[in-house]
Amino acid sequence: MEHLDVLIVGAGLSGIGAAYRIQTRCPDRTYAVLEARDAIGGTWDLFRYPGVRSDSDMFTLGFPFHPWKAAKAIADGPSILDYLHETATTYGIDKHIRFGQRVVRASWSSADALWTVETADTAYTCSFLYVCSGYYDYDSGYVVDFDGKNDFQGQIVHPQHWPDQLDYTGQRVVVIGSGATAVTLVPAMAGTAEHVTMLQRSPSYVASRPAHDAMSDRIRAVLPENLAHRLIRGKNVVLSTAIYNAFRKWPAHAAWLLNSTVAKQLPESIPVDPHFTPRYKPWDQRLCLVPDADLFKALRNGSASVVTDEIDRFTPRGLRLRSGRELEADLIVTATGLRMVALGNIQVTVDGRAIAPHDTFVYKGMMLSGVPNLAWCIGYTNNSWTLRSDLTSQYVCRLLNHLTATGTRICVPEVDPAEYDAPPRPVVDLSSGYIRRAAQILPRQGTQGPWRLRQNYPRDLITLRYNRVDDGVMQFTP
């Protein structure tokens, strides 16, 4: 059985970043990356639907150690995938990746201070397990069991499993959903399909921004690459953090600003209410990005439309709505959301005791109470994923180096029992449907100290980079 000091699960954005940090900050530690699929990229290799792109700017979604060089700040999926391949190759990370290794079980032995990590056909041991597979179920998205689906004579597609070579030229397309995927699909398909209808039960907040960042372009034109990247990255962090905090502090003003901005971009035939007036406060759910106002351009030129109604059932020719209206379609895309999983659906045991993630609390947004030598890498919901995931990887390296320096082998965060008396809050604390559906499987966050997860990069930067590792909550054993 092969032993590695560190096993990283997942070769996507988080896993590649984690591998870089381990090999540069803990150079004496051996490591491998276990990837379930046959290619790197994670989300950016899995999702292949039309228009797939980032919702965050690439100066913050990209790695701080490998500056984003392309022209567009809001990048398409294939460009992001190329960037990940380039990063893995440049730093030799690709040589440490084991493909086709889906981790199914991880068993901790306190007596040996080791994890035994099992895949379908192989087993490894490691001293530290770092799960970097995010929290989405890669095998299946959320599928609503609509009445009459089998009656529909056209094709039904879920964006997570987009068929290769799907030709929708000249077809009538209905995209069910109002989240980021639907908002991306509609303008991307509108130029090829006969018509695209976005059918939503309730709207989301949307905001336009240019795909090119003019100020960043000017900065890159006059400053050295690395200095320009740090300056642009800092600018974007400050701006996004300030906007988020302002929106949360003054939600009514934020809603008015978003809705009035959208109203100016809509054709007269599409009123902002009910089609773009959500029933929740801004940032109770993620804000949907519309780069270069592409969605509104499609709505204005008539190649796309939006319908706010509920589905009664599928029919042979399309969809019948609760209002009695019928939408005819040749292709229906069910952008109805994602499914979430905790710890990559790995069955975790500690000294023979099965760990239910929902019964644990998240320490500093990464480790689970009562679970030794394991970290789970997740990103921000209000900012670029990588900002948080990279801080997590840097902290894991600090923790590993602390173990070496103190001659200890085991580290485990122990939660104050009083936290169990507070109302449970999932680690991802938004009101989106896919998060509510996962509330009973995700770890919890606490009410104070390192058990509370704050969506605040500047604060986390100080806490994770400079605060003491031995903080009295983390327990160390030789």
Short mmCIF file of C-alpha atoms in Angstrom, two decimals:
data_model
loop_
_atom_site.label_atom_id
_atom_site.label_comp_id
_atom_site.label_asym_id
_atom_site.label_seq_id
_atom_site.Cartn_x
_atom_site.Cartn_y
_atom_site.Cartn_z
CA MET A 1 0.00 0.00 0.00
CA GLU A 2 1.52 3.30 -1.10
CA HIS A 3 2.01 5.98 1.55
CA LEU A 4 1.98 9.73 0.91
CA ASP A 5 2.38 12.46 3.48
CA VAL A 6 -0.55 14.34 1.95
CA LEU A 7 -3.33 13.12 -0.31
CA ILE A 8 -5.27 15.77 -2.21
CA VAL A 9 -8.68 14.73 -3.53
CA GLY A 10 -9.66 16.48 -6.76
CA ALA A 11 -7.67 18.00 -9.62
CA GLY A 12 -9.81 21.04 -10.27
CA LEU A 13 -9.19 24.66 -9.39
CA SER A 14 -8.82 23.94 -5.66
CA GLY A 15 -6.74 20.78 -6.03
CA ILE A 16 -4.23 22.32 -8.42
CA GLY A 17 -3.83 25.32 -6.14
CA ALA A 18 -3.43 23.04 -3.12
CA ALA A 19 -0.75 20.99 -4.88
CA TYR A 20 1.24 24.12 -5.69
CA ARG A 21 1.12 25.30 -2.07
CA ILE A 22 2.11 21.88 -0.69
CA GLN A 23 5.10 21.47 -2.99
CA THR A 24 6.38 25.02 -2.45
CA ARG A 25 5.67 25.55 1.26
CA CYS A 26 6.08 21.97 2.48
CA PRO A 27 8.76 20.74 0.06
CA ASP A 28 9.76 17.80 2.26
CA ARG A 29 6.23 16.37 2.20
CA THR A 30 5.30 13.79 -0.42
CA TYR A 31 1.90 14.22 -2.02
CA ALA A 32 -0.40 12.94 -4.74
CA VAL A 33 -3.63 14.21 -6.24
CA LEU A 34 -6.42 11.66 -6.66
CA GLU A 35 -8.82 12.59 -9.46
CA ALA A 36 -11.99 10.59 -10.13
CA ARG A 37 -12.27 11.67 -13.75
CA ASP A 38 -9.78 11.11 -16.56
CA ALA A 39 -8.82 14.77 -16.92
CA ILE A 40 -7.98 17.77 -14.79
CA GLY A 41 -10.23 20.79 -14.50
CA GLY A 42 -13.04 19.70 -12.20
CA THR A 43 -16.06 21.91 -12.84
CA TRP A 44 -14.42 23.45 -15.88
CA ASP A 45 -13.90 20.07 -17.50
CA LEU A 46 -17.34 18.73 -16.55
CA PHE A 47 -19.56 21.60 -17.68
CA ARG A 48 -19.66 21.88 -21.48
CA TYR A 49 -22.98 23.64 -22.10
CA PRO A 50 -23.14 26.64 -24.48
CA GLY A 51 -21.66 29.82 -23.07
CA VAL A 52 -20.24 28.25 -19.91
CA ARG A 53 -18.10 30.90 -18.21
CA SER A 54 -16.96 32.31 -14.91
CA ASP A 55 -19.14 34.52 -12.74
CA SER A 56 -16.03 36.03 -11.17
CA ASP A 57 -13.18 37.98 -12.71
CA MET A 58 -10.16 35.86 -13.57
CA PHE A 59 -7.75 38.12 -11.71
CA THR A 60 -9.28 36.79 -8.47
CA LEU A 61 -10.58 33.43 -9.71
CA GLY A 62 -7.15 32.65 -11.13
CA PHE A 63 -4.16 31.77 -8.98
CA PRO A 64 -2.09 34.54 -7.36
CA PHE A 65 1.08 32.61 -8.21
CA HIS A 66 0.20 32.25 -11.92
CA PRO A 67 -1.28 35.52 -13.24
CA TRP A 68 -4.16 35.46 -15.70
CA LYS A 69 -2.86 36.89 -18.98
CA ALA A 70 -5.81 36.72 -21.38
CA ALA A 71 -7.70 39.82 -22.45
CA LYS A 72 -11.12 39.02 -20.98
CA ALA A 73 -11.59 39.37 -17.25
CA ILE A 74 -14.81 37.32 -17.45
CA ALA A 75 -13.59 34.20 -19.22
CA ASP A 76 -15.31 31.36 -21.02
CA GLY A 77 -15.04 27.79 -19.77
CA PRO A 78 -12.60 26.49 -22.41
CA SER A 79 -10.19 29.36 -21.68
CA ILE A 80 -10.32 28.60 -17.96
CA LEU A 81 -9.69 24.92 -18.65
CA ASP A 82 -6.66 25.82 -20.79
CA TYR A 83 -5.39 28.00 -17.95
CA LEU A 84 -5.68 25.11 -15.48
CA HIS A 85 -3.80 22.76 -17.83
CA GLU A 86 -1.11 25.40 -18.31
CA THR A 87 -0.75 25.90 -14.55
CA ALA A 88 -0.52 22.18 -13.80
CA THR A 89 2.11 21.68 -16.50
CA THR A 90 4.16 24.77 -15.66
CA TYR A 91 4.70 23.72 -12.04
CA GLY A 92 4.94 19.97 -12.60
CA ILE A 93 1.70 19.32 -10.73
CA ASP A 94 0.41 17.11 -13.55
CA LYS A 95 3.07 14.52 -12.69
CA HIS A 96 1.48 14.03 -9.25
CA ILE A 97 -2.08 13.42 -10.47
CA ARG A 98 -3.56 9.89 -10.42
CA PHE A 99 -6.56 9.75 -12.77
CA GLY A 100 -9.53 7.42 -12.47
CA GLN A 101 -9.13 7.36 -8.68
CA ARG A 102 -12.54 8.07 -7.15
CA VAL A 103 -12.17 8.07 -3.38
CA VAL A 104 -14.99 6.12 -1.77
CA ARG A 105 -13.80 5.63 1.79
CA ALA A 106 -11.36 7.20 4.25
CA SER A 107 -10.65 5.56 7.60
CA TRP A 108 -8.62 7.22 10.35
CA SER A 109 -6.59 5.30 12.91
CA SER A 110 -5.49 7.29 15.95
CA ALA A 111 -3.13 4.50 16.98
CA ASP A 112 -1.25 4.78 13.69
CA ALA A 113 -1.95 8.49 13.07
CA LEU A 114 -2.85 7.56 9.50
CA TRP A 115 -5.69 7.72 7.03
CA THR A 116 -6.38 4.68 4.89
CA VAL A 117 -7.90 6.04 1.69
CA GLU A 118 -9.71 3.62 -0.61
CA THR A 119 -10.64 4.06 -4.25
CA ALA A 120 -12.54 1.55 -6.36
CA ASP A 121 -9.38 -0.47 -7.06
CA THR A 122 -6.54 0.94 -4.94
CA ALA A 123 -5.76 1.87 -1.35
CA TYR A 124 -3.33 4.45 0.01
CA THR A 125 -2.27 5.68 3.40
CA CYS A 126 -1.55 9.29 4.23
CA SER A 127 -0.80 11.44 7.24
CA PHE A 128 -3.08 14.28 6.13
CA LEU A 129 -6.13 14.17 3.86
CA TYR A 130 -7.09 17.31 1.96
CA VAL A 131 -10.46 17.11 0.17
CA CYS A 132 -10.51 19.61 -2.70
CA SER A 133 -13.47 18.35 -4.71
CA GLY A 134 -15.80 21.20 -3.77
CA TYR A 135 -19.40 20.56 -2.80
CA TYR A 136 -21.19 19.78 -6.08
CA ASP A 137 -22.27 16.29 -7.08
CA TYR A 138 -20.41 15.66 -10.34
CA ASP A 139 -22.46 12.60 -11.17
CA SER A 140 -25.88 14.21 -11.36
CA GLY A 141 -27.54 17.59 -11.14
CA TYR A 142 -30.85 18.32 -9.48
CA VAL A 143 -33.67 16.95 -11.62
CA VAL A 144 -37.29 17.90 -10.97
CA ASP A 145 -39.79 15.11 -11.57
CA PHE A 146 -42.20 17.08 -13.74
CA ASP A 147 -45.47 15.42 -14.69
CA GLY A 148 -45.66 14.18 -18.25
CA LYS A 149 -41.94 14.28 -19.05
CA ASN A 150 -42.22 11.06 -21.02
CA ASP A 151 -44.98 12.58 -23.14
CA PHE A 152 -42.70 15.23 -24.61
CA GLN A 153 -41.70 14.34 -28.17
CA GLY A 154 -38.63 16.57 -28.27
CA GLN A 155 -35.33 16.32 -26.42
CA ILE A 156 -34.74 17.08 -22.73
CA VAL A 157 -31.21 18.01 -21.63
CA HIS A 158 -29.67 18.87 -18.26
CA PRO A 159 -26.77 21.36 -18.55
CA GLN A 160 -24.51 19.23 -16.34
CA HIS A 161 -24.58 16.45 -18.94
CA TRP A 162 -24.66 18.36 -22.21
CA PRO A 163 -24.54 15.97 -25.18
CA ASP A 164 -21.61 16.28 -27.54
CA GLN A 165 -22.55 17.69 -30.93
CA LEU A 166 -26.08 18.65 -29.86
CA ASP A 167 -27.49 20.66 -32.78
CA TYR A 168 -30.28 23.07 -31.83
CA THR A 169 -30.04 25.19 -34.97
CA GLY A 170 -33.44 26.61 -35.85
CA GLN A 171 -35.12 24.94 -32.88
CA ARG A 172 -37.53 26.36 -30.34
CA VAL A 173 -35.74 26.09 -27.01
CA VAL A 174 -37.13 26.48 -23.50
CA VAL A 175 -34.63 26.87 -20.67
CA ILE A 176 -36.21 26.10 -17.30
CA GLY A 177 -34.55 28.08 -14.53
CA SER A 178 -33.46 31.55 -13.48
CA GLY A 179 -30.05 30.98 -11.92
CA ALA A 180 -26.55 31.50 -13.23
CA THR A 181 -26.71 28.56 -15.65
CA ALA A 182 -29.99 29.68 -17.23
CA VAL A 183 -28.81 33.28 -17.49
CA THR A 184 -25.71 32.00 -19.30
CA LEU A 185 -27.48 29.56 -21.61
CA VAL A 186 -30.19 31.86 -22.95
CA PRO A 187 -27.99 34.44 -24.74
CA ALA A 188 -25.48 31.78 -25.80
CA MET A 189 -28.17 29.73 -27.56
CA ALA A 190 -30.22 32.66 -28.85
CA GLY A 191 -28.04 33.32 -31.87
CA THR A 192 -28.43 29.78 -33.20
CA ALA A 193 -31.89 28.63 -32.09
CA GLU A 194 -35.07 29.89 -33.71
CA HIS A 195 -36.07 31.29 -30.33
CA VAL A 196 -35.08 30.75 -26.70
CA THR A 197 -37.52 31.19 -23.82
CA MET A 198 -36.30 31.43 -20.25
CA LEU A 199 -39.07 29.94 -18.13
CA GLN A 200 -38.75 30.78 -14.46
CA ARG A 201 -40.90 30.14 -11.44
CA SER A 202 -39.34 33.14 -9.71
CA PRO A 203 -36.62 35.58 -10.83
CA SER A 204 -33.07 36.14 -9.62
CA TYR A 205 -31.12 39.34 -9.18
CA VAL A 206 -28.92 39.97 -12.20
CA ALA A 207 -26.22 42.54 -12.84
CA SER A 208 -24.29 43.49 -15.97
CA ARG A 209 -20.58 44.13 -16.15
CA PRO A 210 -18.15 44.32 -19.07
CA ALA A 211 -16.27 41.14 -19.94
CA HIS A 212 -13.22 43.35 -20.49
CA ASP A 213 -12.00 45.42 -17.54
CA ALA A 214 -10.85 48.70 -19.07
CA MET A 215 -9.01 49.88 -15.95
CA SER A 216 -7.20 46.57 -15.65
CA ASP A 217 -6.18 46.79 -19.30
CA ARG A 218 -4.63 50.21 -18.66
CA ILE A 219 -2.81 48.96 -15.57
CA ARG A 220 -1.40 45.96 -17.45
CA ALA A 221 -0.26 48.22 -20.27
CA VAL A 222 2.05 50.30 -18.07
CA LEU A 223 3.18 48.08 -15.18
CA PRO A 224 5.24 44.88 -15.00
CA GLU A 225 3.10 41.74 -15.16
CA ASN A 226 3.36 40.59 -11.54
CA LEU A 227 2.92 44.07 -10.08
CA ALA A 228 -0.04 44.74 -12.36
CA HIS A 229 -1.65 41.45 -11.35
CA ARG A 230 -1.31 42.18 -7.63
CA LEU A 231 -2.73 45.67 -8.07
CA ILE A 232 -5.68 44.50 -10.18
CA ARG A 233 -6.39 41.62 -7.84
CA GLY A 234 -6.37 43.94 -4.84
CA LYS A 235 -8.61 46.45 -6.61
CA ASN A 236 -11.16 43.80 -7.46
CA VAL A 237 -11.15 42.32 -3.96
CA VAL A 238 -11.74 45.72 -2.37
CA LEU A 239 -14.48 46.61 -4.84
CA SER A 240 -16.36 43.31 -4.60
CA THR A 241 -16.11 43.22 -0.81
CA ALA A 242 -17.37 46.80 -0.51
CA ILE A 243 -20.31 46.14 -2.82
CA TYR A 244 -21.28 42.97 -0.95
CA ASN A 245 -21.12 44.68 2.44
CA ALA A 246 -23.13 47.66 1.18
CA PHE A 247 -25.80 45.40 -0.35
CA ARG A 248 -26.16 43.45 2.90
CA LYS A 249 -26.33 46.61 4.99
CA TRP A 250 -28.82 48.44 2.77
CA PRO A 251 -30.81 45.69 1.00
CA ALA A 252 -33.73 47.92 -0.01
CA HIS A 253 -31.41 50.42 -1.70
CA ALA A 254 -29.49 47.57 -3.32
CA ALA A 255 -32.70 46.05 -4.70
CA TRP A 256 -33.78 49.41 -6.09
CA LEU A 257 -30.38 49.94 -7.73
CA LEU A 258 -30.34 46.49 -9.32
CA ASN A 259 -33.93 46.65 -10.52
CA SER A 260 -33.68 50.17 -11.90
CA THR A 261 -30.49 49.25 -13.78
CA VAL A 262 -32.16 46.18 -15.28
CA ALA A 263 -35.27 48.16 -16.22
CA LYS A 264 -33.18 50.47 -18.41
CA GLN A 265 -31.87 47.50 -20.39
CA LEU A 266 -35.17 45.71 -21.00
CA PRO A 267 -37.47 46.21 -23.98
CA GLU A 268 -40.84 47.82 -23.22
CA SER A 269 -42.56 44.48 -23.76
CA ILE A 270 -40.78 42.92 -20.75
CA PRO A 271 -41.53 44.67 -17.44
CA VAL A 272 -38.99 44.40 -14.66
CA ASP A 273 -41.80 43.25 -12.36
CA PRO A 274 -42.45 40.30 -12.22
CA HIS A 275 -39.64 39.07 -14.48
CA PHE A 276 -36.63 40.60 -12.68
CA THR A 277 -37.96 41.44 -9.20
CA PRO A 278 -37.00 38.65 -6.79
CA ARG A 279 -38.85 37.97 -3.55
CA TYR A 280 -35.62 37.81 -1.53
CA LYS A 281 -32.97 40.35 -0.55
CA PRO A 282 -29.82 40.85 -2.64
CA TRP A 283 -27.19 38.27 -1.69
CA ASP A 284 -29.63 36.02 0.14
CA GLN A 285 -28.80 34.09 -3.02
CA ARG A 286 -25.88 34.57 -5.37
CA LEU A 287 -26.05 37.48 -7.77
CA CYS A 288 -26.21 36.36 -11.42
CA LEU A 289 -23.70 38.03 -13.71
CA VAL A 290 -24.61 39.18 -17.22
CA PRO A 291 -21.35 39.99 -19.07
CA ASP A 292 -21.64 42.74 -21.66
CA ALA A 293 -25.42 42.74 -21.06
CA ASP A 294 -25.71 39.73 -23.39
CA LEU A 295 -28.99 38.51 -21.88
CA PHE A 296 -30.64 41.89 -22.29
CA LYS A 297 -29.40 42.21 -25.87
CA ALA A 298 -31.06 38.89 -26.71
CA LEU A 299 -34.29 40.03 -25.06
CA ARG A 300 -34.24 43.33 -26.93
CA ASN A 301 -33.60 41.85 -30.37
CA GLY A 302 -36.36 39.28 -29.94
CA SER A 303 -34.20 36.16 -30.17
CA ALA A 304 -35.07 35.38 -26.55
CA SER A 305 -37.93 36.01 -24.15
CA VAL A 306 -38.72 35.43 -20.49
CA VAL A 307 -41.83 33.88 -18.97
CA THR A 308 -42.51 33.90 -15.23
CA ASP A 309 -44.93 31.11 -14.43
CA GLU A 310 -45.08 27.61 -12.98
CA ILE A 311 -45.08 24.36 -14.91
CA ASP A 312 -48.25 22.31 -14.75
CA ARG A 313 -46.94 19.46 -16.88
CA PHE A 314 -45.00 18.49 -19.97
CA THR A 315 -47.06 17.88 -23.10
CA PRO A 316 -46.16 16.18 -26.40
CA ARG A 317 -45.41 19.60 -27.91
CA GLY A 318 -43.85 21.38 -24.96
CA LEU A 319 -45.04 22.69 -21.61
CA ARG A 320 -48.40 23.63 -20.15
CA LEU A 321 -48.17 26.31 -17.47
CA ARG A 322 -50.30 26.91 -14.40
CA SER A 323 -51.75 29.99 -16.09
CA GLY A 324 -53.06 27.76 -18.89
CA ARG A 325 -50.54 29.02 -21.41
CA GLU A 326 -48.69 26.50 -23.57
CA LEU A 327 -45.06 26.85 -24.62
CA GLU A 328 -44.12 24.84 -27.69
CA ALA A 329 -40.57 23.53 -27.82
CA ASP A 330 -38.28 21.23 -29.74
CA LEU A 331 -35.65 21.22 -26.97
CA ILE A 332 -36.14 21.73 -23.24
CA VAL A 333 -33.11 22.47 -21.06
CA THR A 334 -33.69 21.79 -17.37
CA ALA A 335 -31.36 24.29 -15.68
CA THR A 336 -33.05 23.44 -12.40
CA GLY A 337 -29.99 23.46 -10.20
CA LEU A 338 -27.21 21.40 -8.73
CA ARG A 339 -26.96 18.77 -6.06
CA MET A 340 -24.57 19.29 -3.18
CA VAL A 341 -22.45 16.73 -1.39
CA ALA A 342 -20.19 16.96 1.64
CA LEU A 343 -16.58 15.81 1.43
CA GLY A 344 -17.00 14.47 -2.08
CA ASN A 345 -19.43 11.79 -0.85
CA ILE A 346 -16.52 10.00 0.83
CA GLN A 347 -17.50 7.64 3.65
CA VAL A 348 -15.38 8.85 6.57
CA THR A 349 -14.71 6.92 9.76
CA VAL A 350 -12.60 7.85 12.78
CA ASP A 351 -11.39 4.86 14.79
CA GLY A 352 -14.27 2.81 13.41
CA ARG A 353 -16.92 5.46 14.11
CA ALA A 354 -18.81 6.70 11.05
CA ILE A 355 -18.74 10.48 10.64
CA ALA A 356 -21.94 12.22 9.56
CA PRO A 357 -20.82 15.63 8.25
CA HIS A 358 -24.05 17.30 9.40
CA ASP A 359 -23.17 16.41 13.00
CA THR A 360 -19.86 18.26 12.78
CA PHE A 361 -18.94 21.93 12.92
CA VAL A 362 -16.55 23.59 10.50
CA TYR A 363 -13.40 25.02 12.05
CA LYS A 364 -11.99 28.07 10.24
CA GLY A 365 -14.06 27.11 7.21
CA MET A 366 -12.00 24.00 6.49
CA MET A 367 -11.66 21.35 9.22
CA LEU A 368 -14.41 19.33 10.90
CA SER A 369 -14.85 19.06 14.65
CA GLY A 370 -13.64 15.73 15.97
CA VAL A 371 -12.05 14.69 12.68
CA PRO A 372 -8.21 14.60 12.82
CA ASN A 373 -5.81 15.57 10.07
CA LEU A 374 -8.43 16.37 7.46
CA ALA A 375 -9.30 19.61 5.68
CA TRP A 376 -12.11 20.39 3.24
CA CYS A 377 -11.48 23.14 0.73
CA ILE A 378 -14.43 25.36 -0.14
CA GLY A 379 -14.53 28.86 -1.55
CA TYR A 380 -16.56 32.01 -1.05
CA THR A 381 -20.16 32.44 -2.13
CA ASN A 382 -19.91 36.22 -2.33
CA ASN A 383 -16.54 36.45 -4.04
CA SER A 384 -14.18 34.43 -6.21
CA TRP A 385 -13.90 30.82 -5.09
CA THR A 386 -10.11 30.85 -5.30
CA LEU A 387 -9.67 33.69 -2.83
CA ARG A 388 -10.87 31.42 -0.04
CA SER A 389 -9.52 28.13 -1.40
CA ASP A 390 -6.00 29.52 -1.67
CA LEU A 391 -6.10 30.91 1.86
CA THR A 392 -7.23 27.47 3.02
CA SER A 393 -4.30 25.80 1.26
CA GLN A 394 -1.85 28.27 2.76
CA TYR A 395 -3.26 27.56 6.22
CA VAL A 396 -3.03 23.80 5.69
CA CYS A 397 0.66 24.31 4.92
CA ARG A 398 1.10 26.34 8.11
CA LEU A 399 -0.58 23.54 10.03
CA LEU A 400 1.61 20.85 8.47
CA ASN A 401 4.75 22.84 9.21
CA HIS A 402 3.58 23.36 12.80
CA LEU A 403 3.20 19.60 13.20
CA THR A 404 6.76 19.12 11.96
CA ALA A 405 8.20 21.88 14.13
CA THR A 406 6.53 20.62 17.31
CA GLY A 407 7.06 16.92 16.69
CA THR A 408 3.33 16.21 16.81
CA ARG A 409 1.43 13.95 14.43
CA ILE A 410 -2.25 14.61 15.09
CA CYS A 411 -4.30 17.80 15.01
CA VAL A 412 -8.04 17.88 15.65
CA PRO A 413 -10.37 20.83 16.35
CA GLU A 414 -12.69 20.25 19.31
CA VAL A 415 -15.93 22.22 19.41
CA ASP A 416 -17.51 23.73 22.52
CA PRO A 417 -20.59 21.57 23.27
CA ALA A 418 -22.61 24.78 23.71
CA GLU A 419 -22.55 25.22 19.92
CA TYR A 420 -24.99 22.31 19.62
CA ASP A 421 -27.62 24.34 21.49
CA ALA A 422 -27.74 27.05 18.81
CA PRO A 423 -30.07 26.76 15.79
CA PRO A 424 -28.18 24.86 13.05
CA ARG A 425 -26.72 26.87 10.20
CA PRO A 426 -25.22 25.11 7.18
CA VAL A 427 -21.67 25.92 6.19
CA VAL A 428 -23.01 27.52 2.98
CA ASP A 429 -25.56 29.95 4.38
CA LEU A 430 -27.63 31.13 1.42
CA SER A 431 -31.33 30.66 0.68
CA SER A 432 -30.83 29.14 -2.78
CA GLY A 433 -32.86 25.99 -3.41
CA TYR A 434 -29.85 23.74 -3.95
CA ILE A 435 -28.42 24.83 -0.59
CA ARG A 436 -31.69 24.41 1.30
CA ARG A 437 -32.03 20.92 -0.14
CA ALA A 438 -28.57 20.05 1.20
CA ALA A 439 -29.03 21.51 4.69
CA GLN A 440 -29.28 18.05 6.27
CA ILE A 441 -26.04 16.75 4.78
CA LEU A 442 -23.66 19.71 5.04
CA PRO A 443 -21.51 20.43 8.10
CA ARG A 444 -22.68 23.23 10.34
CA GLN A 445 -21.12 26.53 11.22
CA GLY A 446 -21.14 27.83 14.75
CA THR A 447 -21.94 31.16 16.33
CA GLN A 448 -18.55 32.53 17.27
CA GLY A 449 -14.79 32.36 16.95
CA PRO A 450 -13.26 29.90 14.51
CA TRP A 451 -16.60 28.05 14.16
CA ARG A 452 -18.31 30.92 12.40
CA LEU A 453 -17.76 31.16 8.66
CA ARG A 454 -17.49 34.76 7.52
CA GLN A 455 -17.69 35.74 3.86
CA ASN A 456 -14.94 38.30 4.36
CA TYR A 457 -11.66 37.88 2.49
CA PRO A 458 -9.70 40.72 4.19
CA ARG A 459 -10.60 39.35 7.62
CA ASP A 460 -9.82 35.77 6.61
CA LEU A 461 -6.52 36.89 5.13
CA ILE A 462 -5.38 38.14 8.53
CA THR A 463 -6.86 35.23 10.49
CA LEU A 464 -5.56 32.39 8.34
CA ARG A 465 -2.21 33.85 7.41
CA TYR A 466 -1.12 35.44 10.68
CA ASN A 467 -3.11 34.18 13.69
CA ARG A 468 -1.64 31.45 15.85
CA VAL A 469 -2.08 27.87 14.68
CA ASP A 470 -2.04 26.66 18.30
CA ASP A 471 -5.11 28.66 19.31
CA GLY A 472 -6.41 26.51 22.16
CA VAL A 473 -9.21 25.08 20.01
CA MET A 474 -7.00 22.92 17.81
CA GLN A 475 -5.71 20.02 19.87
CA PHE A 476 -2.31 18.49 19.10
CA THR A 477 -1.11 14.98 19.97
CA PRO A 478 2.42 13.57 19.58
#
